[in-house]
């Protein structure tokens, strides 16, 4: 991605919960239109790293810049930043008492103060795009896990973020529902969306990523193009990790 505009710059990030560092001196640039996939063993700091990018976790030291602006400054208004850095969680986070369309409209109407008619039109277009327009008046309890996750993606997209973070969004899904969510993400990648994805789906990672970032013990151990990483990893730690995986 050399020569492309840097959208998110992370410098010397350190995160500690008090019982040892979770992220140690992590530095990374994410370019506009890039799909970056974070992989590594459980507990290596992947999800924490995403949450730091979105201000959901405070950092002890280091700096994060979005569009050259320092967003780790104590004065940062995270409610504004999160409109630019959208996040989709493993657990959907949908309000059970609200219909699909009302879950999606909450951000545009309450945070961005959009006109309801305009926001509804956008929501319906996005729902159609993920194959769920017929579910707009349904409640979350009436949806499958895969459908809920697609609604959660639409809820993030309608805010028109500059970058989307996905935190193991298929981990809670039955195997047959995983594909429908990954297909939506592949489509977003083809359209040039900037994304940072934490996933255990290695075939998907290989297909969607511009770069693979392999984390272990809170540090970036290796970073390379997917084909190189999966066929000729440079570090022994990455080789051992890949040896434990099945690529059926």
Coordinates of C-alpha atoms in Angstrom, one line a residue:
X1 CA 0.0 0.0 0.0
X2 CA 3.0 2.3 -0.5
X3 CA 2.2 5.7 -1.7
X4 CA -1.4 5.5 -0.5
X5 CA -2.8 7.9 2.0
X6 CA -2.4 7.0 5.7
X7 CA -5.7 7.0 7.4
X8 CA -4.9 5.6 10.8
X9 CA -1.4 5.9 12.3
X10 CA -0.5 4.0 15.5
X11 CA 2.8 4.8 17.2
X12 CA 4.3 3.0 20.2
X13 CA 1.0 1.9 21.7
X14 CA 1.2 0.4 25.2
X15 CA -1.7 -1.1 27.0
X16 CA -1.5 -2.5 30.5
X17 CA -4.4 -3.7 32.8
X18 CA -2.1 -3.6 35.8
X19 CA -1.1 -7.2 35.8
X20 CA 1.2 -7.1 32.8
X21 CA 1.3 -5.5 29.4
X22 CA -1.4 -6.6 26.8
X23 CA 0.1 -4.5 24.0
X24 CA 3.8 -3.6 24.0
X25 CA 5.1 -0.8 21.8
X26 CA 2.8 -1.6 18.9
X27 CA 3.2 0.6 15.8
X28 CA 1.2 0.3 12.6
X29 CA -0.1 2.4 9.7
X30 CA -3.4 1.7 8.0
X31 CA -3.9 3.1 4.5
X32 CA -7.0 4.3 2.9
X33 CA -8.8 1.4 1.1
X34 CA -6.7 -1.2 2.8
X35 CA -8.0 -4.4 4.4
X36 CA -5.7 -5.4 7.3
X37 CA -6.4 -8.7 9.1
X38 CA -5.1 -9.3 12.6
X39 CA -4.5 -12.9 13.5
X40 CA -2.8 -14.7 16.4
X41 CA -3.4 -17.0 19.3
X42 CA -6.2 -16.3 21.8
X43 CA -5.2 -13.8 24.4
X44 CA -2.5 -12.2 22.2
X45 CA -4.1 -8.7 22.3
X46 CA -6.0 -8.6 19.0
X47 CA -9.4 -7.5 20.3
X48 CA -7.8 -5.1 22.8
X49 CA -5.9 -3.5 19.9
X50 CA -9.1 -2.9 18.1
X51 CA -10.8 -1.5 21.1
X52 CA -7.8 0.9 21.6
X53 CA -8.3 2.2 18.1
X54 CA -11.9 3.0 18.9
X55 CA -11.3 4.5 22.3
X56 CA -13.1 1.7 24.1
X57 CA -9.9 1.0 26.0
X58 CA -7.6 3.6 27.4
X59 CA -3.9 3.3 26.6
X60 CA -1.0 3.9 29.0
X61 CA 1.3 5.4 26.4
X62 CA 1.7 5.9 22.6
X63 CA -0.4 7.8 20.1
X64 CA -3.1 7.2 17.5
X65 CA -3.8 9.6 14.7
X66 CA -6.8 9.6 12.4
X67 CA -6.4 11.8 9.3
X68 CA -3.3 13.2 11.0
X69 CA -5.3 14.3 14.0
X70 CA -4.2 12.9 17.4
X71 CA -7.2 11.0 18.8
X72 CA -5.5 9.7 22.0
X73 CA -5.5 13.3 23.3
X74 CA -7.4 13.5 26.7
X75 CA -9.7 16.2 25.1
X76 CA -10.8 13.9 22.3
X77 CA -14.6 13.7 21.8
X78 CA -14.9 10.0 21.2
X79 CA -18.6 10.3 20.3
X80 CA -17.4 12.2 17.2
X81 CA -14.4 10.0 16.4
X82 CA -16.6 6.8 16.6
X83 CA -18.6 8.2 13.7
X84 CA -15.4 7.9 11.6
X85 CA -14.2 4.6 13.2
X86 CA -17.1 2.2 13.1
X87 CA -17.0 -1.1 15.0
X88 CA -18.9 -4.4 14.6
X89 CA -18.8 -6.7 17.6
X90 CA -19.0 -10.4 18.1
X91 CA -22.1 -10.1 20.1
X92 CA -24.2 -7.9 17.7
X93 CA -25.1 -5.4 20.5
X94 CA -28.6 -4.9 19.0
X95 CA -31.4 -3.5 21.2
X96 CA -33.9 -6.3 21.7
X97 CA -36.9 -4.1 22.2
X98 CA -36.4 -2.2 18.9
X99 CA -37.1 -3.3 15.3
X100 CA -34.2 -3.8 12.9
X101 CA -34.9 -0.5 11.1
X102 CA -35.0 1.4 14.5
X103 CA -31.8 -0.2 15.6
X104 CA -30.1 1.1 12.4
X105 CA -31.7 4.5 12.6
X106 CA -30.6 5.3 16.2
X107 CA -27.1 6.6 15.2
X108 CA -28.1 8.7 12.2
X109 CA -31.1 10.3 14.0
X110 CA -29.7 10.8 17.5
X111 CA -26.0 11.3 16.9
X112 CA -25.9 12.8 13.3
X113 CA -29.3 14.5 13.5
X114 CA -30.3 13.4 10.0
X115 CA -33.7 13.8 8.6
X116 CA -35.8 10.7 9.3
X117 CA -36.9 10.2 5.7
X118 CA -33.4 10.5 4.3
X119 CA -32.0 8.1 7.0
X120 CA -34.8 5.6 6.4
X121 CA -34.1 5.5 2.7
X122 CA -30.4 4.9 3.3
X123 CA -31.2 2.2 5.9
X124 CA -33.5 0.4 3.4
X125 CA -30.9 0.6 0.6
X126 CA -28.2 -1.0 2.9
X127 CA -30.6 -3.6 4.2
X128 CA -31.4 -4.5 0.6
X129 CA -27.7 -4.7 -0.2
X130 CA -27.2 -7.4 2.6
X131 CA -30.4 -9.2 1.7
X132 CA -32.5 -8.2 4.7
X133 CA -34.9 -5.6 3.5
X134 CA -37.8 -7.9 4.2
X135 CA -36.7 -8.1 7.9
X136 CA -36.7 -4.3 8.5
X137 CA -39.8 -4.5 10.9
X138 CA -38.6 -7.7 12.6
X139 CA -37.2 -7.8 16.1
X140 CA -33.7 -9.2 16.8
X141 CA -35.2 -12.3 18.5
X142 CA -36.8 -13.2 15.2
X143 CA -33.5 -13.2 13.4
X144 CA -30.8 -15.9 13.0
X145 CA -27.3 -15.1 14.3
X146 CA -26.1 -14.4 10.8
X147 CA -28.9 -12.0 10.1
X148 CA -28.3 -10.1 13.4
X149 CA -24.7 -9.7 12.4
X150 CA -25.6 -8.4 9.0
X151 CA -27.9 -5.9 10.7
X152 CA -25.0 -4.9 13.0
X153 CA -22.8 -4.3 9.9
X154 CA -25.5 -2.1 8.3
X155 CA -25.8 -0.2 11.6
X156 CA -22.1 0.6 11.3
X157 CA -22.2 1.4 7.6
X158 CA -25.0 3.9 7.8
X159 CA -22.8 6.2 9.8
X160 CA -20.5 6.4 6.8
X161 CA -17.3 5.7 8.7
X162 CA -13.8 6.2 7.2
X163 CA -12.7 2.9 8.7
X164 CA -14.5 -0.2 9.9
X165 CA -13.3 -2.5 12.7
X166 CA -14.6 -6.1 12.9
X167 CA -14.0 -8.0 16.1
X168 CA -14.3 -11.8 15.5
X169 CA -17.8 -11.1 14.0
X170 CA -18.4 -14.8 13.0
X171 CA -17.1 -16.4 16.3
X172 CA -20.5 -16.8 17.8
X173 CA -22.2 -18.0 14.6
X174 CA -23.2 -21.5 13.5
X175 CA -20.9 -22.7 10.7
X176 CA -23.6 -22.4 8.0
X177 CA -24.2 -18.7 9.0
X178 CA -20.6 -17.7 8.8
X179 CA -20.5 -17.5 5.0
X180 CA -23.4 -15.0 4.7
X181 CA -21.5 -12.6 7.0
X182 CA -18.1 -13.1 5.3
X183 CA -19.7 -12.5 1.9
X184 CA -20.9 -9.1 3.0
X185 CA -17.4 -8.2 4.2
X186 CA -15.8 -9.5 1.0
X187 CA -18.1 -7.2 -0.9
X188 CA -17.1 -4.2 1.2
X189 CA -13.5 -5.0 0.6
X190 CA -14.1 -5.1 -3.2
X191 CA -15.7 -1.7 -3.0
X192 CA -12.6 -0.2 -1.4
X193 CA -13.7 0.1 2.3
X194 CA -10.9 0.5 4.8
X195 CA -11.2 -2.4 7.3
X196 CA -9.3 -3.9 10.2
X197 CA -10.5 -7.4 10.9
X198 CA -9.8 -9.8 13.7
X199 CA -10.7 -13.3 12.7
X200 CA -10.0 -17.0 13.2
X201 CA -11.3 -17.7 9.6
X202 CA -7.9 -18.2 7.9
X203 CA -9.2 -18.9 4.4
X204 CA -11.2 -15.7 4.6
X205 CA -8.2 -13.8 5.9
X206 CA -6.1 -15.1 3.0
X207 CA -8.8 -14.0 0.5
X208 CA -9.7 -10.6 1.9
X209 CA -6.5 -9.1 3.3
X210 CA -4.0 -6.7 1.7
X211 CA -1.8 -7.3 4.7
X212 CA -1.7 -9.9 7.5
X213 CA -0.6 -8.7 10.9
X214 CA 0.4 -11.6 13.2
X215 CA 0.3 -10.7 16.9
X216 CA 1.6 -12.7 19.8
X217 CA 2.2 -11.7 23.4
X218 CA 1.0 -8.2 22.7
X219 CA 3.6 -7.6 20.0
X220 CA 3.6 -7.6 16.2
X221 CA 5.7 -10.6 15.3
X222 CA 5.2 -10.6 11.6
X223 CA 3.5 -8.4 8.9
X224 CA 3.3 -9.4 5.3
X225 CA 1.1 -10.0 2.3
X226 CA -1.3 -12.9 2.8
X227 CA 0.3 -15.3 0.2
X228 CA 3.7 -14.8 1.7
X229 CA 2.4 -15.2 5.3
X230 CA 0.5 -18.4 4.6
X231 CA 3.1 -20.0 2.4
X232 CA 6.4 -18.7 3.5
X233 CA 6.2 -17.1 7.0
X234 CA 9.4 -15.5 8.1
X235 CA 9.3 -16.2 11.8
X236 CA 9.4 -19.5 13.7
X237 CA 6.5 -18.3 15.9
X238 CA 4.3 -17.8 12.8
X239 CA 5.3 -21.2 11.4
X240 CA 4.3 -22.9 14.7
X241 CA 1.0 -21.0 14.7
X242 CA 0.2 -22.0 11.1
X243 CA 1.1 -25.6 11.8
X244 CA -1.7 -25.8 14.4
X245 CA -4.3 -24.7 11.9
X246 CA -6.4 -26.8 9.5
X247 CA -7.0 -25.4 6.0
X248 CA -9.6 -27.9 5.0

